[in-house]
């Protein structure tokens, strides 16, 4: 079941932008409250200033009984846009002059205000509408209260201005939040989103099998350190995978060699038994045919006896190969040069080369290395490999040696048709041959392979780059003792 999750961008919005907007809103609300108080006080002060400005002319006009001057002064105050109405009361609270709508103040209240003799401002509702009134006592030259001045202003003026301020503050807050969201989105994309997508895409490619792909080192230092850690992990996994593949290949090779060895051992035991059972009867047949040839005068009969002896020799040769294949004697190692062993093999096979008119030469650069081997078995293996090349060649066979830091051995090349890739493993199996009947037993390369395995070596088969035929590399481990 997939766990519910949210993106880093959502987390930034929830845990950074939202708290920041809330804190900004809270701070803005407190600031707006203070601003509203200041605005309200400032608007009240405007009315107070107007009232103070016309107070002296009104007091003087009332002291002289000039009602016309009182009315003109009130009308001049009404021309100011912020003033809604202006009213004058006598000492008994009777309204004696008014400009604007009907006075909202009752007579009793006016008398109380006149008696107090103090300046006062207050809000009141008239017909459901808010108004702000400011009261200023009027005095004569002796300081006695002679009346009261009331100037009003619509309360909606306060509310409209404060609402406008609120809307502006909310708009500024929304615009600021929008800018912050854009900054967070863009910053997330540049600093985190794009590098993380690169990491995700790289891991997807690795998961699809591109083992050598690595995460690019981009973005902030922390993202680069994460990418470097992922690359290090991928390198380690690749190393472990390579080691595991090598171990699996080695195990498969060992298992194959074990099965091959078990099969070879079984065939060897069978071959040893067959060779032992056939050896004595063949010796008897060859001996009696030889004695019969001495006493037979008929030429045709003597020729037939000679054919019998040649076939017996051929069967005996096969038996010797079977005995060689089944041999499991301890190795008798000695130090001998490769040149010496190759010349010994060429001497043994010189008649066959001459008979088939094949040019065989030793071609090798440098000094011949020493081999610490069982000389008889290695020479036998070499002779079988060289004989196989002789039988496959058209005109040329070339033999030589090689030496590297880890191993050394011999190279046998011919100009024949070569060995198909699908047959390169099977040609070392006993009794497997691609030659015609009576041309091969299929034991020569099997004997050579067994001898090399006993020495810890092996045979590699590929195509000769120079002659075009088969090239067999007889590889032996570097186990030379000091000579």
JSON list of C-alpha atoms in Angstrom, two decimals, residues 10-229:
[
{"chain": "A", "resi": 10, "resn": "UNK", "atom": "CA", "xyz": [3.63, 21.70, -0.85]},
{"chain": "A", "resi": 11, "resn": "UNK", "atom": "CA", "xyz": [5.65, 21.43, 2.36]},
{"chain": "A", "resi": 12, "resn": "UNK", "atom": "CA", "xyz": [7.25, 24.82, 1.66]},
{"chain": "A", "resi": 13, "resn": "UNK", "atom": "CA", "xyz": [3.82, 26.32, 1.09]},
{"chain": "A", "resi": 14, "resn": "UNK", "atom": "CA", "xyz": [2.38, 24.77, 4.26]},
{"chain": "A", "resi": 15, "resn": "UNK", "atom": "CA", "xyz": [5.27, 25.24, 6.64]},
{"chain": "A", "resi": 16, "resn": "UNK", "atom": "CA", "xyz": [6.90, 28.43, 5.34]},
{"chain": "A", "resi": 17, "resn": "UNK", "atom": "CA", "xyz": [4.58, 30.51, 3.20]},
{"chain": "A", "resi": 18, "resn": "UNK", "atom": "CA", "xyz": [1.37, 29.92, 5.18]},
{"chain": "A", "resi": 19, "resn": "UNK", "atom": "CA", "xyz": [2.92, 30.68, 8.62]},
{"chain": "A", "resi": 20, "resn": "UNK", "atom": "CA", "xyz": [4.68, 33.69, 7.11]},
{"chain": "A", "resi": 21, "resn": "UNK", "atom": "CA", "xyz": [1.41, 35.00, 5.66]},
{"chain": "A", "resi": 22, "resn": "UNK", "atom": "CA", "xyz": [-0.40, 34.37, 8.94]},
{"chain": "A", "resi": 23, "resn": "UNK", "atom": "CA", "xyz": [2.28, 36.17, 10.94]},
{"chain": "A", "resi": 24, "resn": "UNK", "atom": "CA", "xyz": [2.29, 39.01, 8.44]},
{"chain": "A", "resi": 25, "resn": "UNK", "atom": "CA", "xyz": [-1.51, 39.17, 8.61]},
{"chain": "A", "resi": 26, "resn": "UNK", "atom": "CA", "xyz": [-1.44, 39.26, 12.40]},
{"chain": "A", "resi": 27, "resn": "UNK", "atom": "CA", "xyz": [1.20, 41.97, 12.43]},
{"chain": "A", "resi": 28, "resn": "UNK", "atom": "CA", "xyz": [-0.74, 43.84, 9.76]},
{"chain": "A", "resi": 29, "resn": "UNK", "atom": "CA", "xyz": [-3.95, 43.54, 11.76]},
{"chain": "A", "resi": 30, "resn": "UNK", "atom": "CA", "xyz": [-2.34, 45.06, 14.83]},
{"chain": "A", "resi": 31, "resn": "UNK", "atom": "CA", "xyz": [-0.76, 47.75, 12.69]},
{"chain": "A", "resi": 32, "resn": "UNK", "atom": "CA", "xyz": [-4.09, 48.40, 10.97]},
{"chain": "A", "resi": 33, "resn": "UNK", "atom": "CA", "xyz": [-5.82, 48.79, 14.32]},
{"chain": "A", "resi": 34, "resn": "UNK", "atom": "CA", "xyz": [-3.30, 51.44, 15.30]},
{"chain": "A", "resi": 35, "resn": "UNK", "atom": "CA", "xyz": [-3.62, 53.10, 11.92]},
{"chain": "A", "resi": 36, "resn": "UNK", "atom": "CA", "xyz": [-7.41, 53.17, 12.24]},
{"chain": "A", "resi": 37, "resn": "UNK", "atom": "CA", "xyz": [-7.13, 54.81, 15.63]},
{"chain": "A", "resi": 38, "resn": "UNK", "atom": "CA", "xyz": [-4.76, 57.39, 14.21]},
{"chain": "A", "resi": 39, "resn": "UNK", "atom": "CA", "xyz": [-7.05, 58.03, 11.23]},
{"chain": "A", "resi": 40, "resn": "UNK", "atom": "CA", "xyz": [-10.09, 58.36, 13.48]},
{"chain": "A", "resi": 41, "resn": "UNK", "atom": "CA", "xyz": [-8.21, 60.74, 15.76]},
{"chain": "A", "resi": 42, "resn": "UNK", "atom": "CA", "xyz": [-6.97, 62.75, 12.78]},
{"chain": "A", "resi": 43, "resn": "UNK", "atom": "CA", "xyz": [-10.47, 63.10, 11.33]},
{"chain": "A", "resi": 44, "resn": "UNK", "atom": "CA", "xyz": [-11.78, 64.18, 14.71]},
{"chain": "A", "resi": 45, "resn": "UNK", "atom": "CA", "xyz": [-8.98, 66.72, 14.98]},
{"chain": "A", "resi": 46, "resn": "UNK", "atom": "CA", "xyz": [-10.04, 68.17, 11.62]},
{"chain": "A", "resi": 47, "resn": "UNK", "atom": "CA", "xyz": [-13.50, 68.91, 13.04]},
{"chain": "A", "resi": 48, "resn": "UNK", "atom": "CA", "xyz": [-11.97, 70.28, 16.21]},
{"chain": "A", "resi": 49, "resn": "UNK", "atom": "CA", "xyz": [-9.75, 72.66, 14.23]},
{"chain": "A", "resi": 50, "resn": "UNK", "atom": "CA", "xyz": [-12.74, 73.94, 12.26]},
{"chain": "A", "resi": 51, "resn": "UNK", "atom": "CA", "xyz": [-14.73, 74.42, 15.46]},
{"chain": "A", "resi": 52, "resn": "UNK", "atom": "CA", "xyz": [-11.91, 76.33, 17.10]},
{"chain": "A", "resi": 53, "resn": "UNK", "atom": "CA", "xyz": [-11.46, 78.47, 14.00]},
{"chain": "A", "resi": 54, "resn": "UNK", "atom": "CA", "xyz": [-15.09, 79.76, 14.00]},
{"chain": "A", "resi": 55, "resn": "UNK", "atom": "CA", "xyz": [-15.53, 79.79, 17.78]},
{"chain": "A", "resi": 56, "resn": "UNK", "atom": "CA", "xyz": [-14.13, 83.29, 18.29]},
{"chain": "A", "resi": 57, "resn": "UNK", "atom": "CA", "xyz": [-16.17, 84.99, 15.50]},
{"chain": "A", "resi": 58, "resn": "UNK", "atom": "CA", "xyz": [-19.33, 83.25, 16.73]},
{"chain": "A", "resi": 59, "resn": "UNK", "atom": "CA", "xyz": [-18.73, 84.26, 20.34]},
{"chain": "A", "resi": 60, "resn": "UNK", "atom": "CA", "xyz": [-18.19, 87.89, 19.30]},
{"chain": "A", "resi": 61, "resn": "UNK", "atom": "CA", "xyz": [-21.28, 87.92, 17.07]},
{"chain": "A", "resi": 62, "resn": "UNK", "atom": "CA", "xyz": [-23.47, 86.45, 19.82]},
{"chain": "A", "resi": 63, "resn": "UNK", "atom": "CA", "xyz": [-22.15, 88.96, 22.36]},
{"chain": "A", "resi": 64, "resn": "UNK", "atom": "CA", "xyz": [-23.17, 91.82, 20.00]},
{"chain": "A", "resi": 65, "resn": "UNK", "atom": "CA", "xyz": [-26.45, 90.17, 19.00]},
{"chain": "A", "resi": 66, "resn": "UNK", "atom": "CA", "xyz": [-25.58, 89.92, 15.34]},
{"chain": "A", "resi": 67, "resn": "UNK", "atom": "CA", "xyz": [-27.56, 86.89, 14.26]},
{"chain": "A", "resi": 68, "resn": "UNK", "atom": "CA", "xyz": [-26.73, 87.49, 10.61]},
{"chain": "A", "resi": 69, "resn": "UNK", "atom": "CA", "xyz": [-23.03, 87.26, 11.32]},
{"chain": "A", "resi": 70, "resn": "UNK", "atom": "CA", "xyz": [-23.67, 84.02, 13.20]},
{"chain": "A", "resi": 71, "resn": "UNK", "atom": "CA", "xyz": [-25.51, 82.56, 10.21]},
{"chain": "A", "resi": 72, "resn": "UNK", "atom": "CA", "xyz": [-22.80, 83.67, 7.75]},
{"chain": "A", "resi": 73, "resn": "UNK", "atom": "CA", "xyz": [-20.08, 82.14, 9.90]},
{"chain": "A", "resi": 74, "resn": "UNK", "atom": "CA", "xyz": [-21.96, 78.83, 10.04]},
{"chain": "A", "resi": 75, "resn": "UNK", "atom": "CA", "xyz": [-22.47, 78.83, 6.26]},
{"chain": "A", "resi": 76, "resn": "UNK", "atom": "CA", "xyz": [-18.76, 79.43, 5.74]},
{"chain": "A", "resi": 77, "resn": "UNK", "atom": "CA", "xyz": [-18.02, 76.36, 7.90]},
{"chain": "A", "resi": 78, "resn": "UNK", "atom": "CA", "xyz": [-20.45, 74.27, 5.87]},
{"chain": "A", "resi": 79, "resn": "UNK", "atom": "CA", "xyz": [-18.50, 75.05, 2.70]},
{"chain": "A", "resi": 80, "resn": "UNK", "atom": "CA", "xyz": [-15.72, 72.86, 4.05]},
{"chain": "A", "resi": 81, "resn": "UNK", "atom": "CA", "xyz": [-16.37, 69.38, 2.59]},
{"chain": "A", "resi": 82, "resn": "UNK", "atom": "CA", "xyz": [-15.59, 67.59, 5.80]},
{"chain": "A", "resi": 83, "resn": "UNK", "atom": "CA", "xyz": [-18.38, 69.45, 7.72]},
{"chain": "A", "resi": 84, "resn": "UNK", "atom": "CA", "xyz": [-21.87, 67.94, 7.56]},
{"chain": "A", "resi": 85, "resn": "UNK", "atom": "CA", "xyz": [-23.68, 70.50, 9.75]},
{"chain": "A", "resi": 86, "resn": "UNK", "atom": "CA", "xyz": [-23.05, 73.43, 12.14]},
{"chain": "A", "resi": 87, "resn": "UNK", "atom": "CA", "xyz": [-25.40, 74.51, 14.98]},
{"chain": "A", "resi": 88, "resn": "UNK", "atom": "CA", "xyz": [-25.37, 77.25, 17.63]},
{"chain": "A", "resi": 89, "resn": "UNK", "atom": "CA", "xyz": [-27.28, 77.11, 20.95]},
{"chain": "A", "resi": 90, "resn": "UNK", "atom": "CA", "xyz": [-27.84, 79.83, 23.55]},
{"chain": "A", "resi": 91, "resn": "UNK", "atom": "CA", "xyz": [-27.16, 79.44, 27.24]},
{"chain": "A", "resi": 92, "resn": "UNK", "atom": "CA", "xyz": [-30.56, 77.80, 27.74]},
{"chain": "A", "resi": 93, "resn": "UNK", "atom": "CA", "xyz": [-29.95, 75.15, 25.07]},
{"chain": "A", "resi": 94, "resn": "UNK", "atom": "CA", "xyz": [-32.20, 76.71, 22.43]},
{"chain": "A", "resi": 95, "resn": "UNK", "atom": "CA", "xyz": [-30.98, 76.47, 18.88]},
{"chain": "A", "resi": 96, "resn": "UNK", "atom": "CA", "xyz": [-30.54, 79.96, 17.53]},
{"chain": "A", "resi": 97, "resn": "UNK", "atom": "CA", "xyz": [-28.77, 79.21, 14.25]},
{"chain": "A", "resi": 98, "resn": "UNK", "atom": "CA", "xyz": [-28.22, 76.15, 12.08]},
{"chain": "A", "resi": 99, "resn": "UNK", "atom": "CA", "xyz": [-26.64, 75.22, 8.80]},
{"chain": "A", "resi": 100, "resn": "UNK", "atom": "CA", "xyz": [-27.21, 71.80, 7.29]},
{"chain": "A", "resi": 101, "resn": "UNK", "atom": "CA", "xyz": [-29.71, 69.14, 8.35]},
{"chain": "A", "resi": 102, "resn": "UNK", "atom": "CA", "xyz": [-31.71, 69.38, 11.53]},
{"chain": "A", "resi": 103, "resn": "UNK", "atom": "CA", "xyz": [-29.59, 69.30, 14.65]},
{"chain": "A", "resi": 104, "resn": "UNK", "atom": "CA", "xyz": [-29.29, 65.79, 16.00]},
{"chain": "A", "resi": 105, "resn": "UNK", "atom": "CA", "xyz": [-28.81, 67.01, 19.57]},
{"chain": "A", "resi": 106, "resn": "UNK", "atom": "CA", "xyz": [-31.86, 67.26, 21.85]},
{"chain": "A", "resi": 107, "resn": "UNK", "atom": "CA", "xyz": [-32.46, 70.44, 23.87]},
{"chain": "A", "resi": 108, "resn": "UNK", "atom": "CA", "xyz": [-31.89, 68.76, 27.23]},
{"chain": "A", "resi": 109, "resn": "UNK", "atom": "CA", "xyz": [-28.57, 67.39, 26.09]},
{"chain": "A", "resi": 110, "resn": "UNK", "atom": "CA", "xyz": [-27.55, 70.79, 24.73]},
{"chain": "A", "resi": 111, "resn": "UNK", "atom": "CA", "xyz": [-28.36, 72.45, 28.08]},
{"chain": "A", "resi": 112, "resn": "UNK", "atom": "CA", "xyz": [-26.24, 69.86, 29.86]},
{"chain": "A", "resi": 113, "resn": "UNK", "atom": "CA", "xyz": [-23.32, 70.47, 27.55]},
{"chain": "A", "resi": 114, "resn": "UNK", "atom": "CA", "xyz": [-23.66, 74.25, 27.95]},
{"chain": "A", "resi": 115, "resn": "UNK", "atom": "CA", "xyz": [-23.65, 73.92, 31.72]},
{"chain": "A", "resi": 116, "resn": "UNK", "atom": "CA", "xyz": [-20.51, 71.75, 31.62]},
{"chain": "A", "resi": 117, "resn": "UNK", "atom": "CA", "xyz": [-18.62, 74.33, 29.61]},
{"chain": "A", "resi": 118, "resn": "UNK", "atom": "CA", "xyz": [-16.21, 71.71, 28.24]},
{"chain": "A", "resi": 119, "resn": "UNK", "atom": "CA", "xyz": [-15.23, 70.69, 24.76]},
{"chain": "A", "resi": 120, "resn": "UNK", "atom": "CA", "xyz": [-16.50, 67.26, 23.86]},
{"chain": "A", "resi": 121, "resn": "UNK", "atom": "CA", "xyz": [-16.73, 64.95, 20.89]},
{"chain": "A", "resi": 122, "resn": "UNK", "atom": "CA", "xyz": [-18.91, 61.88, 20.54]},
{"chain": "A", "resi": 123, "resn": "UNK", "atom": "CA", "xyz": [-20.50, 59.49, 18.06]},
{"chain": "A", "resi": 124, "resn": "UNK", "atom": "CA", "xyz": [-24.26, 59.07, 17.86]},
{"chain": "A", "resi": 125, "resn": "UNK", "atom": "CA", "xyz": [-26.76, 57.52, 15.49]},
{"chain": "A", "resi": 126, "resn": "UNK", "atom": "CA", "xyz": [-29.47, 59.49, 13.81]},
{"chain": "A", "resi": 127, "resn": "UNK", "atom": "CA", "xyz": [-32.09, 57.59, 11.86]},
{"chain": "A", "resi": 128, "resn": "UNK", "atom": "CA", "xyz": [-29.79, 54.59, 11.98]},
{"chain": "A", "resi": 129, "resn": "UNK", "atom": "CA", "xyz": [-26.82, 56.48, 10.54]},
{"chain": "A", "resi": 130, "resn": "UNK", "atom": "CA", "xyz": [-23.65, 57.24, 12.49]},
{"chain": "A", "resi": 131, "resn": "UNK", "atom": "CA", "xyz": [-22.52, 60.85, 13.06]},
{"chain": "A", "resi": 132, "resn": "UNK", "atom": "CA", "xyz": [-19.65, 62.47, 14.89]},
{"chain": "A", "resi": 133, "resn": "UNK", "atom": "CA", "xyz": [-20.40, 65.70, 16.77]},
{"chain": "A", "resi": 134, "resn": "UNK", "atom": "CA", "xyz": [-17.98, 68.09, 18.39]},
{"chain": "A", "resi": 135, "resn": "UNK", "atom": "CA", "xyz": [-19.19, 70.62, 20.96]},
{"chain": "A", "resi": 136, "resn": "UNK", "atom": "CA", "xyz": [-17.39, 73.86, 21.83]},
{"chain": "A", "resi": 137, "resn": "UNK", "atom": "CA", "xyz": [-18.71, 76.31, 24.46]},
{"chain": "A", "resi": 138, "resn": "UNK", "atom": "CA", "xyz": [-19.06, 79.97, 23.36]},
{"chain": "A", "resi": 139, "resn": "UNK", "atom": "CA", "xyz": [-18.00, 82.65, 25.86]},
{"chain": "A", "resi": 140, "resn": "UNK", "atom": "CA", "xyz": [-18.12, 86.44, 26.10]},
{"chain": "A", "resi": 141, "resn": "UNK", "atom": "CA", "xyz": [-15.21, 88.72, 26.80]},
{"chain": "A", "resi": 142, "resn": "UNK", "atom": "CA", "xyz": [-15.57, 88.02, 30.51]},
{"chain": "A", "resi": 143, "resn": "UNK", "atom": "CA", "xyz": [-15.30, 84.28, 30.06]},
{"chain": "A", "resi": 144, "resn": "UNK", "atom": "CA", "xyz": [-18.96, 83.56, 30.82]},
{"chain": "A", "resi": 145, "resn": "UNK", "atom": "CA", "xyz": [-20.62, 80.81, 28.76]},
{"chain": "A", "resi": 146, "resn": "UNK", "atom": "CA", "xyz": [-23.08, 82.37, 26.39]},
{"chain": "A", "resi": 147, "resn": "UNK", "atom": "CA", "xyz": [-23.83, 79.44, 24.12]},
{"chain": "A", "resi": 148, "resn": "UNK", "atom": "CA", "xyz": [-22.70, 76.22, 22.45]},
{"chain": "A", "resi": 149, "resn": "UNK", "atom": "CA", "xyz": [-21.28, 75.42, 18.98]},
{"chain": "A", "resi": 150, "resn": "UNK", "atom": "CA", "xyz": [-21.92, 71.97, 17.50]},
{"chain": "A", "resi": 151, "resn": "UNK", "atom": "CA", "xyz": [-20.22, 70.80, 14.31]},
{"chain": "A", "resi": 152, "resn": "UNK", "atom": "CA", "xyz": [-21.09, 67.36, 12.88]},
{"chain": "A", "resi": 153, "resn": "UNK", "atom": "CA", "xyz": [-19.51, 65.04, 10.40]},
{"chain": "A", "resi": 154, "resn": "UNK", "atom": "CA", "xyz": [-20.94, 61.86, 8.87]},
{"chain": "A", "resi": 155, "resn": "UNK", "atom": "CA", "xyz": [-19.66, 58.71, 10.55]},
{"chain": "A", "resi": 156, "resn": "UNK", "atom": "CA", "xyz": [-19.60, 57.02, 7.16]},
{"chain": "A", "resi": 157, "resn": "UNK", "atom": "CA", "xyz": [-16.69, 59.27, 6.24]},
{"chain": "A", "resi": 158, "resn": "UNK", "atom": "CA", "xyz": [-14.69, 57.56, 8.96]},
{"chain": "A", "resi": 159, "resn": "UNK", "atom": "CA", "xyz": [-15.86, 54.11, 7.88]},
{"chain": "A", "resi": 160, "resn": "UNK", "atom": "CA", "xyz": [-15.19, 54.68, 4.19]},
{"chain": "A", "resi": 161, "resn": "UNK", "atom": "CA", "xyz": [-11.70, 55.93, 4.81]},
{"chain": "A", "resi": 162, "resn": "UNK", "atom": "CA", "xyz": [-10.93, 53.12, 7.25]},
{"chain": "A", "resi": 163, "resn": "UNK", "atom": "CA", "xyz": [-12.44, 50.54, 4.84]},
{"chain": "A", "resi": 164, "resn": "UNK", "atom": "CA", "xyz": [-10.29, 51.93, 2.06]},
{"chain": "A", "resi": 165, "resn": "UNK", "atom": "CA", "xyz": [-7.24, 51.57, 4.27]},
{"chain": "A", "resi": 166, "resn": "UNK", "atom": "CA", "xyz": [-8.27, 48.00, 5.11]},
{"chain": "A", "resi": 167, "resn": "UNK", "atom": "CA", "xyz": [-8.76, 47.09, 1.47]},
{"chain": "A", "resi": 168, "resn": "UNK", "atom": "CA", "xyz": [-5.40, 48.55, 0.57]},
{"chain": "A", "resi": 169, "resn": "UNK", "atom": "CA", "xyz": [-3.77, 46.62, 3.40]},
{"chain": "A", "resi": 170, "resn": "UNK", "atom": "CA", "xyz": [-5.47, 43.38, 2.33]},
{"chain": "A", "resi": 171, "resn": "UNK", "atom": "CA", "xyz": [-4.47, 43.99, -1.28]},
{"chain": "A", "resi": 172, "resn": "UNK", "atom": "CA", "xyz": [-0.90, 44.63, -0.26]},
{"chain": "A", "resi": 173, "resn": "UNK", "atom": "CA", "xyz": [-0.93, 41.48, 1.87]},
{"chain": "A", "resi": 174, "resn": "UNK", "atom": "CA", "xyz": [-2.35, 39.40, -0.99]},
{"chain": "A", "resi": 175, "resn": "UNK", "atom": "CA", "xyz": [0.15, 40.85, -3.44]},
{"chain": "A", "resi": 176, "resn": "UNK", "atom": "CA", "xyz": [3.00, 40.17, -1.01]},
{"chain": "A", "resi": 177, "resn": "UNK", "atom": "CA", "xyz": [1.79, 36.58, -0.49]},
{"chain": "A", "resi": 178, "resn": "UNK", "atom": "CA", "xyz": [1.58, 36.15, -4.26]},
{"chain": "A", "resi": 179, "resn": "UNK", "atom": "CA", "xyz": [5.13, 37.44, -4.71]},
{"chain": "A", "resi": 180, "resn": "UNK", "atom": "CA", "xyz": [6.36, 35.16, -1.91]},
{"chain": "A", "resi": 181, "resn": "UNK", "atom": "CA", "xyz": [4.64, 32.18, -3.55]},
{"chain": "A", "resi": 182, "resn": "UNK", "atom": "CA", "xyz": [6.32, 33.00, -6.87]},
{"chain": "A", "resi": 183, "resn": "UNK", "atom": "CA", "xyz": [9.69, 33.38, -5.14]},
{"chain": "A", "resi": 184, "resn": "UNK", "atom": "CA", "xyz": [9.24, 30.06, -3.32]},
{"chain": "A", "resi": 185, "resn": "UNK", "atom": "CA", "xyz": [8.11, 28.26, -6.47]},
{"chain": "A", "resi": 186, "resn": "UNK", "atom": "CA", "xyz": [10.96, 29.64, -8.54]},
{"chain": "A", "resi": 187, "resn": "UNK", "atom": "CA", "xyz": [13.52, 29.12, -5.77]},
{"chain": "A", "resi": 188, "resn": "UNK", "atom": "CA", "xyz": [12.30, 25.56, -5.28]},
{"chain": "A", "resi": 189, "resn": "UNK", "atom": "CA", "xyz": [12.58, 24.89, -9.01]},
{"chain": "A", "resi": 190, "resn": "UNK", "atom": "CA", "xyz": [16.06, 26.37, -9.34]},
{"chain": "A", "resi": 191, "resn": "UNK", "atom": "CA", "xyz": [17.64, 25.22, -6.11]},
{"chain": "A", "resi": 192, "resn": "UNK", "atom": "CA", "xyz": [15.88, 21.91, -5.47]},
{"chain": "A", "resi": 193, "resn": "UNK", "atom": "CA", "xyz": [13.28, 20.83, -8.01]},
{"chain": "A", "resi": 194, "resn": "UNK", "atom": "CA", "xyz": [15.50, 20.55, -11.09]},
{"chain": "A", "resi": 195, "resn": "UNK", "atom": "CA", "xyz": [18.44, 18.82, -9.31]},
{"chain": "A", "resi": 196, "resn": "UNK", "atom": "CA", "xyz": [16.06, 16.36, -7.65]},
{"chain": "A", "resi": 197, "resn": "UNK", "atom": "CA", "xyz": [14.42, 15.58, -11.00]},
{"chain": "A", "resi": 198, "resn": "UNK", "atom": "CA", "xyz": [17.89, 14.91, -12.40]},
{"chain": "A", "resi": 199, "resn": "UNK", "atom": "CA", "xyz": [18.53, 12.51, -9.51]},
{"chain": "A", "resi": 200, "resn": "UNK", "atom": "CA", "xyz": [15.19, 10.79, -10.09]},
{"chain": "A", "resi": 201, "resn": "UNK", "atom": "CA", "xyz": [15.75, 10.51, -13.86]},
{"chain": "A", "resi": 202, "resn": "UNK", "atom": "CA", "xyz": [19.27, 9.15, -13.28]},
{"chain": "A", "resi": 203, "resn": "UNK", "atom": "CA", "xyz": [17.99, 6.49, -10.89]},
{"chain": "A", "resi": 204, "resn": "UNK", "atom": "CA", "xyz": [15.31, 5.53, -13.43]},
{"chain": "A", "resi": 205, "resn": "UNK", "atom": "CA", "xyz": [18.00, 5.10, -16.10]},
{"chain": "A", "resi": 206, "resn": "UNK", "atom": "CA", "xyz": [20.10, 2.99, -13.73]},
{"chain": "A", "resi": 207, "resn": "UNK", "atom": "CA", "xyz": [17.03, 0.93, -12.89]},
{"chain": "A", "resi": 208, "resn": "UNK", "atom": "CA", "xyz": [16.48, 0.30, -16.62]},
{"chain": "A", "resi": 209, "resn": "UNK", "atom": "CA", "xyz": [19.91, -1.25, -16.92]},
{"chain": "A", "resi": 210, "resn": "UNK", "atom": "CA", "xyz": [22.26, 1.67, -17.69]},
{"chain": "A", "resi": 211, "resn": "UNK", "atom": "CA", "xyz": [24.66, 0.65, -14.93]},
{"chain": "A", "resi": 212, "resn": "UNK", "atom": "CA", "xyz": [27.36, 3.14, -15.91]},
{"chain": "A", "resi": 213, "resn": "UNK", "atom": "CA", "xyz": [25.10, 6.21, -15.80]},
{"chain": "A", "resi": 214, "resn": "UNK", "atom": "CA", "xyz": [25.80, 8.57, -12.89]},
{"chain": "A", "resi": 215, "resn": "UNK", "atom": "CA", "xyz": [23.91, 11.48, -11.32]},
{"chain": "A", "resi": 216, "resn": "UNK", "atom": "CA", "xyz": [25.20, 14.90, -12.50]},
{"chain": "A", "resi": 217, "resn": "UNK", "atom": "CA", "xyz": [26.59, 17.07, -9.70]},
{"chain": "A", "resi": 218, "resn": "UNK", "atom": "CA", "xyz": [24.25, 20.07, -9.86]},
{"chain": "A", "resi": 219, "resn": "UNK", "atom": "CA", "xyz": [22.42, 22.38, -7.49]},
{"chain": "A", "resi": 220, "resn": "UNK", "atom": "CA", "xyz": [23.33, 23.47, -3.94]},
{"chain": "A", "resi": 221, "resn": "UNK", "atom": "CA", "xyz": [26.15, 21.84, -2.00]},
{"chain": "A", "resi": 222, "resn": "UNK", "atom": "CA", "xyz": [23.78, 19.57, -0.06]},
{"chain": "A", "resi": 223, "resn": "UNK", "atom": "CA", "xyz": [22.20, 18.27, -3.28]},
{"chain": "A", "resi": 224, "resn": "UNK", "atom": "CA", "xyz": [25.66, 17.74, -4.79]},
{"chain": "A", "resi": 225, "resn": "UNK", "atom": "CA", "xyz": [26.72, 15.81, -1.68]},
{"chain": "A", "resi": 226, "resn": "UNK", "atom": "CA", "xyz": [23.59, 13.67, -2.02]},
{"chain": "A", "resi": 227, "resn": "UNK", "atom": "CA", "xyz": [24.34, 13.08, -5.72]},
{"chain": "A", "resi": 228, "resn": "UNK", "atom": "CA", "xyz": [27.95, 12.22, -4.89]},
{"chain": "A", "resi": 229, "resn": "UNK", "atom": "CA", "xyz": [26.76, 9.75, -2.24]}
]
